[in-house]
């Protein structure tokens, strides 16, 4: 595989074992055993091949990435210390701003937008010497669960090209699953990192609300949005989280105080003895496909073998999660997207001296796809005078009740276990005309966003049709490192085959 070839200064290319991991790439580049330029060039070549089959990328940043990699190599030769992600190629979802590199959110309204600044999370990855090689395809503005609603066309699942990769961070998930990069950024408003991670067999981590800066991340629903990370190993996730976490004065919602040490959590947690894990009854019975139930069952057995005390636990209000989420998310989206009016924000569609009113109408009507328009309409309705209390106000009350459910649960257990989604990856086109069916797929994931909790989807084997299946763990707020520690334990238990590479 291309990404495992390293240029040695004296003997040409050589195959090193386990060079798919960010940790290994970085230590090879730091020691001089690996050449950042070569690693990045190989990742770009691989991205091109994967693109042909899956449409996972919107923009490949070949020139920018190679320059950055050359600078890293030159700094090493000059004896400068390199960062913990030295030479590691990464992919960034296209609703996260990258200075000088087009960032479209998969929308016609931004199809020519080149940001004048870089999002804090990306800046911090770059400060750790990671190299952004591409911007990934997504559902328009992150609104969806299948990566089919992008202006740039649907993304395909590398395990079965007739299936969706999940969404909305489908392109990032594919980039990691196919080994183009060891790490990719997504955004998670209701599950958009975790569900595609589950559908493609990688790890998808959504931190506690506020743990990662959202400066430079295009807003969808501000009380729910959070940047998340996808990878194939706990150590890699920890490296990225350690690089990105920490207060950002440019984001008022970013948490104050020192972030946890994620790498330490990976190294310090040995087993799960004494850890109390609750399986959410409402999400583990009917409604799940048989293979999802089996994955849950298998996981339960593994947890018990590792010393955890697993019990069933009821959270009665979680069944109102989806209705509550779709009122809050659409209401906030209608407000956030109001700025795209064809004047300052949004590309102009057909501005031939038609006058301001017509330009605005086109920006609202033609520069957004049908799903985004649907959400703006629903959200505007939920917020309108006379309906506010009945819809948006009610949703906020339900959100509070769900939070109370979780507070009660975490008084009894340390972590919670649910499926990541009720099914494995479905057919392309299967749900695009049935929004309700698509929305119901968020039943397990949207809860962590409503409550602000950190949650992770981990690979839990393969289901029917050889498709990967994920399960989700949730931790109490601000205990993100517990989840990363848990992933490390599960990974060791799986003995290497935790997140196998997809065959593209
Ligand atoms: N599928 C959910 C939605 O469409 C979640 C999206 C997300 O997390 N960005 O709203």
Short mmCIF file of C-alpha atoms and ligand atoms in Angstrom, two decimals, residues 93 95 139 141-146 167-169 187-195 220 225 325-326 329 371 375 438-439 441-442 445-446 449, ligand 1:
data_model
loop_
_atom_site.label_atom_id
_atom_site.label_comp_id
_atom_site.label_asym_id
_atom_site.label_seq_id
_atom_site.Cartn_x
_atom_site.Cartn_y
_atom_site.Cartn_z
CA UNK A 93 -14.36 18.25 6.31
CA UNK A 95 -17.41 22.95 6.31
CA UNK A 139 -24.01 16.52 3.25
CA UNK A 141 -23.86 22.23 5.56
CA UNK A 142 -23.64 18.97 7.51
CA UNK A 143 -27.39 18.42 7.21
CA UNK A 144 -27.92 14.74 6.61
CA UNK A 145 -26.97 11.23 7.53
CA UNK A 146 -25.79 9.76 4.23
CA UNK A 167 -23.04 11.30 7.04
CA UNK A 168 -22.68 14.04 7.18
CA UNK A 169 -18.88 13.58 7.52
CA UNK A 187 -18.27 17.94 12.61
CA UNK A 188 -20.93 16.37 14.79
CA UNK A 189 -24.22 18.15 15.41
CA UNK A 190 -26.36 15.04 15.87
CA UNK A 191 -24.03 12.17 15.01
CA UNK A 192 -22.20 13.21 11.86
CA UNK A 193 -18.83 11.94 13.06
CA UNK A 194 -19.99 8.83 14.91
CA UNK A 195 -22.54 7.44 12.44
CA UNK A 220 -25.28 24.60 11.54
CA UNK A 225 -22.26 21.64 16.86
CA UNK A 325 -33.25 17.36 18.15
CA UNK A 326 -35.00 18.13 14.85
CA UNK A 329 -31.38 21.83 15.11
CA UNK A 371 -32.70 19.36 2.37
CA UNK A 375 -34.65 22.59 7.38
CA UNK A 438 -33.25 9.36 7.49
CA UNK A 439 -33.88 11.40 10.67
CA UNK A 441 -31.32 6.97 12.09
CA UNK A 442 -30.05 9.61 14.54
CA UNK A 445 -26.38 9.75 18.36
CA UNK A 446 -28.38 12.98 18.71
CA UNK A 449 -25.39 16.63 21.32
N1 LIG B 1 -27.98 13.42 10.76
C1 LIG B 1 -28.12 14.56 11.61
C2 LIG B 1 -28.79 15.68 10.86
O1 LIG B 1 -29.03 15.53 9.71
C3 LIG B 1 -26.80 14.98 12.17
C4 LIG B 1 -26.03 15.89 11.32
C5 LIG B 1 -24.73 16.32 11.92
O2 LIG B 1 -24.30 15.83 12.96
N2 LIG B 1 -24.08 17.30 11.29
O3 LIG B 1 -29.09 16.69 11.41
#
